[in-house]
Every structure is written in structure tokens, then in C-alpha cells.
Coordinates of C-alpha atoms in Angstrom, one line a residue:
M176 CA 172.1 -141.9 59.5
R177 CA 175.4 -142.3 57.7
N178 CA 176.2 -145.5 59.6
F179 CA 172.7 -146.8 58.8
R180 CA 173.3 -146.3 55.1
S181 CA 176.7 -148.0 55.3
L182 CA 175.1 -150.9 57.0
A183 CA 172.3 -151.1 54.4
L184 CA 174.9 -151.0 51.6
T185 CA 176.9 -153.8 53.2
F186 CA 173.7 -155.9 53.4
V187 CA 172.9 -155.2 49.7
L188 CA 176.4 -156.2 48.7
F189 CA 176.2 -159.4 50.8
T190 CA 172.9 -160.3 49.3
A191 CA 174.2 -159.7 45.8
M192 CA 177.2 -161.9 46.5
M193 CA 175.1 -164.7 47.9
A194 CA 172.8 -164.4 44.8
G195 CA 175.9 -164.7 42.6
N196 CA 177.0 -167.8 44.4
L197 CA 173.5 -169.2 44.0
F198 CA 173.6 -168.5 40.3
S199 CA 177.1 -170.2 40.0
A200 CA 175.8 -173.2 41.9
K201 CA 172.7 -173.5 39.7
A202 CA 174.7 -173.0 36.5
S203 CA 177.2 -175.7 37.6
E204 CA 174.2 -178.0 38.3
Q205 CA 173.0 -177.4 34.8
D206 CA 176.4 -178.1 33.4
S207 CA 176.5 -181.4 35.1
D208 CA 174.0 -182.7 32.6
P209 CA 175.8 -182.0 29.3
R210 CA 173.9 -182.2 26.0
W211 CA 174.8 -182.3 22.3
S212 CA 173.0 -181.6 19.0
I213 CA 173.7 -181.8 15.3
A214 CA 171.9 -181.0 12.1
I215 CA 173.0 -181.7 8.5
H216 CA 171.8 -180.8 5.0
G217 CA 172.4 -182.0 1.5
G218 CA 170.7 -179.1 -0.4
A219 CA 167.3 -177.5 -0.8
G220 CA 165.3 -176.8 -3.9
T221 CA 162.3 -177.7 -6.1
L222 CA 161.8 -181.4 -5.1
D223 CA 158.8 -183.3 -6.4
P224 CA 157.7 -186.4 -4.4
D225 CA 156.1 -187.8 -7.6
R226 CA 159.5 -187.9 -9.3
M227 CA 161.3 -189.5 -6.4
T228 CA 161.6 -193.3 -6.9
P229 CA 161.8 -195.5 -3.9
E230 CA 165.3 -196.5 -4.8
R231 CA 166.5 -193.0 -5.1
R232 CA 164.8 -191.9 -1.9
A233 CA 166.4 -194.8 0.0
A234 CA 169.8 -193.8 -1.4
Y235 CA 169.5 -190.2 -0.2
E236 CA 168.1 -191.3 3.2
A237 CA 171.0 -193.7 3.7
A238 CA 173.5 -191.1 2.7
L239 CA 172.0 -188.5 5.1
Q240 CA 171.8 -191.0 8.0
G241 CA 175.4 -192.1 7.4
A242 CA 176.6 -188.5 7.6
L243 CA 174.4 -187.9 10.7
D244 CA 175.7 -191.0 12.4
A245 CA 179.3 -190.0 11.8
G246 CA 178.8 -186.6 13.3
K247 CA 176.7 -187.7 16.3
A248 CA 179.2 -190.5 17.1
V249 CA 181.9 -187.8 17.7
L250 CA 179.5 -185.7 19.9
A251 CA 178.2 -188.7 21.9
D252 CA 181.8 -189.7 22.7
G253 CA 182.6 -186.2 24.1
G254 CA 184.3 -184.9 20.9
S255 CA 184.2 -181.3 19.7
A256 CA 181.6 -179.6 17.6
M257 CA 184.3 -178.8 15.1
D258 CA 185.3 -182.5 14.7
A259 CA 181.6 -183.5 14.4
V260 CA 181.0 -181.0 11.6
K261 CA 183.9 -182.3 9.6
A262 CA 183.0 -185.9 10.3
A263 CA 179.5 -185.3 9.0
I264 CA 180.5 -183.3 5.9
I265 CA 183.3 -185.6 4.6
P266 CA 181.0 -188.5 3.6
L267 CA 178.7 -186.0 1.9
E268 CA 181.6 -184.6 -0.1
N269 CA 182.5 -188.1 -1.1
N270 CA 179.0 -189.1 -2.2
P271 CA 178.2 -188.3 -5.9
L272 CA 174.5 -187.7 -4.9
F273 CA 175.4 -184.3 -3.6
N274 CA 176.9 -181.1 -5.2
A275 CA 180.1 -181.0 -3.2
G276 CA 183.4 -182.7 -3.8
R277 CA 182.7 -185.8 -5.8
G278 CA 179.5 -185.1 -7.8
A279 CA 180.1 -181.3 -7.9
V280 CA 178.4 -179.5 -10.8
F281 CA 180.4 -178.3 -13.9
T282 CA 181.4 -174.7 -14.6
W283 CA 180.7 -173.3 -18.1
E284 CA 184.2 -174.3 -19.1
G285 CA 183.6 -177.9 -18.0
R286 CA 185.5 -178.0 -14.7
N287 CA 184.5 -178.9 -11.1
E288 CA 185.4 -175.9 -8.9
L289 CA 184.9 -176.4 -5.2
D290 CA 184.1 -174.1 -2.3
A291 CA 183.9 -174.6 1.4
S292 CA 183.9 -172.8 4.7
I293 CA 184.0 -173.6 8.4
M294 CA 183.7 -171.6 11.7
D295 CA 184.3 -172.2 15.4
G296 CA 181.8 -170.6 17.7
R297 CA 184.3 -170.5 20.6
D298 CA 186.4 -167.7 19.2
R299 CA 184.7 -167.1 15.8
S300 CA 187.8 -168.3 14.0
A301 CA 187.0 -169.2 10.4
G302 CA 188.5 -170.6 7.3
A303 CA 187.2 -170.7 3.7
V304 CA 188.4 -171.7 0.2
T305 CA 186.9 -171.1 -3.3
G306 CA 187.7 -172.3 -6.8
V307 CA 189.8 -175.3 -5.9
T308 CA 189.9 -178.2 -8.3
T309 CA 192.1 -181.0 -6.9
I310 CA 191.3 -181.1 -3.1
K311 CA 189.4 -184.3 -2.3
N312 CA 187.7 -182.8 0.8
P313 CA 187.5 -179.0 0.6
I314 CA 186.1 -178.8 4.2
L315 CA 189.4 -180.1 5.5
L316 CA 191.3 -177.4 3.6
A317 CA 188.9 -174.7 4.9
D318 CA 189.7 -175.9 8.4
K319 CA 193.5 -175.8 7.7
V320 CA 193.1 -172.2 6.6
R321 CA 191.4 -171.5 9.9
T322 CA 194.0 -173.2 12.1
D323 CA 197.3 -173.1 10.1
S324 CA 197.2 -169.8 8.2
P325 CA 197.0 -166.2 9.2
H326 CA 194.0 -165.7 6.8
V327 CA 190.4 -166.6 6.6
F328 CA 189.7 -166.9 2.8
L329 CA 192.0 -168.4 0.1
M330 CA 191.2 -168.9 -3.6
G331 CA 192.2 -171.0 -6.6
E332 CA 195.9 -171.7 -7.1
G333 CA 197.0 -170.1 -3.8
A334 CA 194.6 -172.3 -1.9
E335 CA 195.9 -175.4 -3.8
Q336 CA 199.5 -174.4 -3.0
F337 CA 198.6 -174.0 0.7
A338 CA 196.9 -177.4 0.6
G339 CA 200.0 -179.0 -0.8
E340 CA 202.1 -177.5 2.0
Q341 CA 199.7 -178.9 4.5
G342 CA 199.8 -182.4 3.0
L343 CA 196.0 -182.6 2.3
E344 CA 194.8 -185.4 0.0
T345 CA 194.2 -184.5 -3.6
A346 CA 192.2 -186.2 -6.4
P347 CA 192.3 -186.1 -10.2
P348 CA 189.5 -184.4 -12.2
E349 CA 187.8 -187.7 -12.9
W350 CA 187.2 -188.3 -9.2
F351 CA 184.9 -185.3 -9.0
A352 CA 183.2 -185.6 -12.4
T353 CA 179.9 -187.5 -12.9
E354 CA 177.9 -188.1 -16.0
A355 CA 174.7 -186.7 -14.4
R356 CA 176.4 -183.4 -13.8
R357 CA 178.0 -183.3 -17.2
S358 CA 174.7 -184.0 -18.8
A359 CA 173.2 -181.1 -16.9
L360 CA 175.8 -178.7 -18.3
E361 CA 175.2 -180.1 -21.9
R362 CA 171.4 -179.5 -21.6
M363 CA 172.0 -176.1 -20.2
K364 CA 174.2 -175.1 -23.2
A365 CA 172.1 -176.9 -25.9
N366 CA 168.8 -175.4 -24.7
Q367 CA 170.0 -172.1 -23.5
L368 CA 168.7 -172.8 -20.0
S369 CA 169.5 -171.2 -16.7
A370 CA 171.2 -173.0 -13.9
L371 CA 167.9 -173.1 -12.1
D372 CA 166.3 -175.0 -15.0
V373 CA 168.9 -177.8 -14.9
D374 CA 169.5 -177.9 -11.1
H375 CA 166.2 -178.9 -9.4
K376 CA 168.0 -178.6 -6.1
F377 CA 170.9 -176.8 -4.6
G378 CA 173.1 -179.8 -3.6
T379 CA 175.3 -177.9 -1.2
V380 CA 176.1 -179.8 2.0
G381 CA 176.6 -178.6 5.5
A382 CA 176.6 -179.4 9.2
V383 CA 176.1 -177.6 12.5
A384 CA 176.8 -178.9 15.9
L385 CA 176.7 -178.2 19.7
D386 CA 179.1 -180.3 21.8
M387 CA 179.0 -181.3 25.5
D388 CA 181.2 -178.3 26.4
G389 CA 178.7 -175.9 25.0
N390 CA 180.7 -175.0 21.9
L391 CA 179.1 -174.5 18.5
A392 CA 180.5 -175.0 15.0
A393 CA 179.3 -174.8 11.4
G394 CA 180.6 -175.9 8.0
T395 CA 179.4 -175.8 4.4
S396 CA 180.8 -177.3 1.1
T397 CA 179.6 -177.0 -2.5
G398 CA 180.4 -177.2 -6.2
G399 CA 178.3 -174.0 -6.8
M400 CA 175.8 -173.7 -9.7
T401 CA 175.8 -175.5 -13.0
G402 CA 177.4 -173.4 -15.8
K403 CA 178.8 -170.8 -13.4
R404 CA 181.0 -168.3 -15.3
W405 CA 183.6 -165.5 -14.7
G406 CA 184.8 -167.0 -11.4
R407 CA 181.3 -166.8 -9.8
I408 CA 181.3 -167.4 -6.0
G409 CA 178.2 -168.2 -4.1
D410 CA 177.4 -167.9 -0.4
A411 CA 178.8 -171.3 0.8
P412 CA 182.4 -170.1 1.3
V413 CA 181.4 -166.6 2.5
I414 CA 181.5 -166.4 6.3
G415 CA 178.4 -164.7 7.4
A416 CA 176.3 -165.6 4.4
G417 CA 176.5 -169.4 4.0
T418 CA 178.3 -170.3 7.3
Y419 CA 178.4 -168.8 10.8
A420 CA 178.9 -169.9 14.4
D421 CA 178.9 -168.0 17.6
N422 CA 178.7 -169.5 21.1
R423 CA 176.6 -166.6 22.2
S424 CA 173.7 -167.7 19.9
C425 CA 173.9 -170.4 17.3
A426 CA 175.6 -172.1 14.4
V427 CA 174.1 -171.9 10.8
S428 CA 174.8 -173.6 7.5
A429 CA 172.9 -172.5 4.4
T430 CA 172.0 -173.9 1.0
G431 CA 170.3 -172.0 -1.9
W432 CA 170.6 -169.3 -4.4
G433 CA 173.8 -167.8 -3.2
E434 CA 173.5 -164.3 -4.6
Y435 CA 170.5 -163.7 -2.3
F436 CA 172.0 -165.3 0.7
I437 CA 175.0 -163.0 0.4
R438 CA 172.8 -160.0 0.0
V439 CA 170.9 -160.8 3.2
G440 CA 174.0 -162.1 5.1
V441 CA 171.7 -165.0 6.1
A442 CA 173.9 -167.1 8.5
Q443 CA 175.1 -164.2 10.6
E444 CA 171.8 -162.4 10.4
I445 CA 170.1 -165.4 12.1
C446 CA 172.8 -165.7 14.8
T447 CA 172.5 -162.0 15.5
R448 CA 168.8 -162.0 15.7
L449 CA 168.8 -165.0 18.1
R450 CA 171.4 -163.2 20.3
Y451 CA 169.3 -160.1 20.6
R452 CA 166.0 -162.0 20.8
F453 CA 167.3 -163.7 23.9
Q454 CA 168.1 -160.3 25.5
I455 CA 164.8 -158.8 24.5
D456 CA 162.8 -161.7 26.0
L457 CA 164.9 -161.5 29.2
N458 CA 164.3 -157.8 29.5
A459 CA 160.6 -158.2 28.9
A460 CA 160.4 -160.8 31.6
Q461 CA 162.3 -158.6 34.0
L462 CA 159.6 -155.9 33.6
T463 CA 157.0 -158.2 35.0
V464 CA 158.9 -158.6 38.3
P465 CA 157.2 -156.7 41.2
K466 CA 159.0 -153.6 42.5
D467 CA 159.5 -152.5 46.1
K468 CA 158.4 -149.1 47.4
E469 CA 161.5 -147.4 46.0
G470 CA 160.8 -148.8 42.5
N471 CA 163.6 -151.5 42.6
P472 CA 162.9 -155.0 41.3
S473 CA 162.2 -157.5 44.0
Y474 CA 164.1 -160.1 42.0
Y475 CA 166.4 -160.2 39.1
I476 CA 165.8 -162.9 36.4
H477 CA 169.0 -164.6 35.5
S478 CA 169.8 -165.9 32.0
Y479 CA 169.8 -169.5 33.0
E480 CA 166.2 -169.2 34.0
M481 CA 165.1 -168.0 30.5
P482 CA 166.8 -170.1 27.8
L483 CA 165.7 -169.2 24.2
S484 CA 162.8 -171.4 23.2
L485 CA 162.7 -173.6 20.1
E486 CA 159.7 -171.5 19.0
A487 CA 161.6 -168.2 19.3
A488 CA 164.6 -169.6 17.4
Q489 CA 162.3 -171.0 14.6
E490 CA 160.5 -167.7 14.3
E491 CA 163.7 -165.7 13.8
A492 CA 165.1 -168.2 11.3
D493 CA 161.8 -168.1 9.4
I494 CA 161.9 -164.3 9.3
V495 CA 165.3 -164.3 7.7
M496 CA 164.3 -166.9 5.1
S497 CA 161.2 -164.9 4.3
D498 CA 163.4 -161.9 3.6
V499 CA 165.4 -164.1 1.1
K500 CA 162.1 -165.1 -0.5
D501 CA 160.9 -161.5 -0.7
L502 CA 164.0 -160.5 -2.6
G503 CA 163.4 -163.4 -5.1
G504 CA 165.8 -166.1 -3.7
D505 CA 165.1 -169.5 -2.4
G506 CA 166.9 -172.2 -0.3
G507 CA 167.2 -173.1 3.3
V508 CA 169.2 -173.3 6.5
I509 CA 170.0 -175.7 9.3
L510 CA 170.9 -174.3 12.8
V511 CA 171.7 -175.4 16.3
T512 CA 171.2 -173.0 19.1
R513 CA 173.3 -172.8 22.3
E514 CA 170.4 -174.3 24.2
G515 CA 170.7 -177.4 22.0
H516 CA 167.7 -176.8 19.6
A517 CA 168.3 -178.3 16.2
L518 CA 166.0 -177.0 13.5
Y519 CA 165.6 -176.1 9.8
S520 CA 164.0 -173.3 7.9
F521 CA 163.5 -173.4 4.1
N522 CA 161.2 -171.7 1.5
T523 CA 161.4 -174.5 -1.1
T524 CA 159.4 -177.7 -1.6
G525 CA 162.1 -179.8 0.1
M526 CA 165.5 -179.9 1.7
Y527 CA 167.7 -183.0 2.2
R528 CA 168.2 -182.8 5.9
G529 CA 168.7 -184.6 9.2
R530 CA 169.2 -184.0 12.9
A531 CA 170.1 -185.8 16.1
T532 CA 170.3 -184.8 19.8
S533 CA 171.4 -186.3 23.1
D534 CA 167.7 -186.3 24.0
G535 CA 167.1 -189.1 21.5
V536 CA 166.0 -187.2 18.4
N537 CA 167.3 -188.9 15.3
E538 CA 165.6 -188.2 11.9
V539 CA 166.3 -187.6 8.2
A540 CA 163.8 -186.0 5.8
I541 CA 163.5 -184.7 2.3
F542 CA 160.2 -183.0 1.6
A543 CA 158.6 -180.0 3.3
A544 CA 155.7 -181.9 4.7
E545 CA 157.9 -184.4 6.5

């Protein structure tokens, strides 16, 4: 009897080993067909189609498509998700249509203070800066914090000093300032308005990407809210709130009323929910597998057989954004999953956005119905 049990155990181990080899072969076969995805945003908010002139719409769509093209060119050429995120964000930071870099809103004191963050899904390394005033492309400084400093988050003068040591390009105050943003601050002060009254949209910019190696990355850049005071910091530079990337689930960049996104921890909350949703769906499927006489499953479902669906990812993102809305906040997110789904979720009338994938998807949109 003991020899029979030993023989049976050997057979089980051999079967498991062969199944493992089969899994590796199938996984390798999957990997032979690499894919990439990217999504971008230029802010969400109260957008009215009736107030959008054809010329202004064309300008926004061209800017979004240009940023999308820059990012997808990196991915299509086999480049990294990190490089694609930076490539997409830089032209948005340089475009005065958006509230990031050039075109950033003014603080109460009449300055442009810039925030940015970036995260690598491979090792969850991250970098962030807040309150910088001379850095032409804050997203590049955030990445330098990630790669060339022992820290994650730098602020103000210290961040500027670090940027100087890294040789990053600077710009004078007039580079960032625009008359439209200055006028918004003047109206806010003259009429005692709130930032939401003068900012019809949150012009924060961001990008998320999946590269051909299966790595994810996310980045976000902003000028904050018009008339912000007392060193106010929103969600954009806060890892876990406005930006998060984890190869186990997804990459997220957010735009909206930062105080609420911080309280919910929106970006990490979505990634965590997707990670556990995948495991829950896998476990549920396993329960449907027939069992033998001894109650053992006749077959084990492997993870490659049950990728997280687009519908499941959308559902989890929508739940988190609903939570933000229930608290009183508004805004939106873009995300790319490890399976390559590129999607959006927002609770406003519109969000400047775009996405592209190796499957041929290429689109930009503004209003919710699009």
C-alpha cells in the first residue's frame, strides 16, 4: 500500500510538472504577440458643447492627437512605457491650452506653481514635485527624482535646486503665464468667486501606457487650481491619489477636484480593486470546475486563461469615481490595464482625452457622449 501511494504521488508530481511546462509554453506563445496601449488626458470638468467653437475644438483635438502620436510612436517602436508617458506629457505641458507647465493657472499671489508625478509599474518606483516655478517640463523633474534621488517627493526651492544639479531646462515666469489664466484670477478676486467658478475644467494633463514588454507607467502634471493659497497641493503630485502604476494590475492618471481624489486615494484604489477583481473572478471560475470522487478539481484554471475583461475594469473604475462623486468631488481618470485595455471614467460633462492601441484603436474625444 505504501509503495502504491508513493507511485501515485510520483504520478501527481509528474502531471503537475507537465502542466507547468504546458503553462510556460502557452504563456510564451502569448508573449510572442506583444501589444501596447496608451491613454492621455488634458483635464475633465464642466464642458458645454454649445460654447465650444469649431476653431477651439480643432485646436484641442490637434493638441491631443499630437501628444497621443508622440507617445504611441515610442511604444510602436518597442520603447518603454515610461518613455512613452513622458513623450506624451511634454507637448501638453508646452501647450497653453492646458493647465500644466505653460498655461498653468495662477496662485492667489499671482504665480504659476507647478506639480507633477510619475510612476513605473515594474518596481513601483516613483517621483513627484510640487510648487516649482522655473522648471519648463515638471514631468522630467519628477522622473529625475525617481531615478536620481533617494526620495519620492520634493517641493519648492529644494526641488528647484535638485533640478539645477540635474541640468534640467528652466524657463522664466513669462513662459508659463498666459493672459487667459491671469484674467481668470482677476475675475476670481473681483467677484469673490471660487476656483470652480472660474475654472470650467481641470486642465491637468496625464498619460498612462503599457509597452511591448508588459510594463506599465503613469504620469500627471498640473498647475493646480486658480487662486490656490497657503501652499495648497492637489492630487496630481500625490502618488496613489493622482498617479499610480503597478504591473500586477494597471496604470492610472487622474484629473479633477484634488481634495476628493486624495481622500479616496483614487489612483491606487483603482489598481488595487483591479488586482483583487482578477483574483476573485479566477476563484469563482475555479469553483465551476467538476471535482473527482475525492473532491479534488479535475482541472486548475490558469491566470492566462482568464484575463481581466474590459467590462470588469470599467466597472471597478466607475465604482471609484462614483465614490468621489458621492463625497462631492468631480473629475476623471484614464487607465491602461496589464491586459492592454485603455479606458476612461469620469463624472463630469466632458474630459479632454485620447487613446491608442496596437490593435488599431486611435481616437481623441472631449464630451461625455463621444
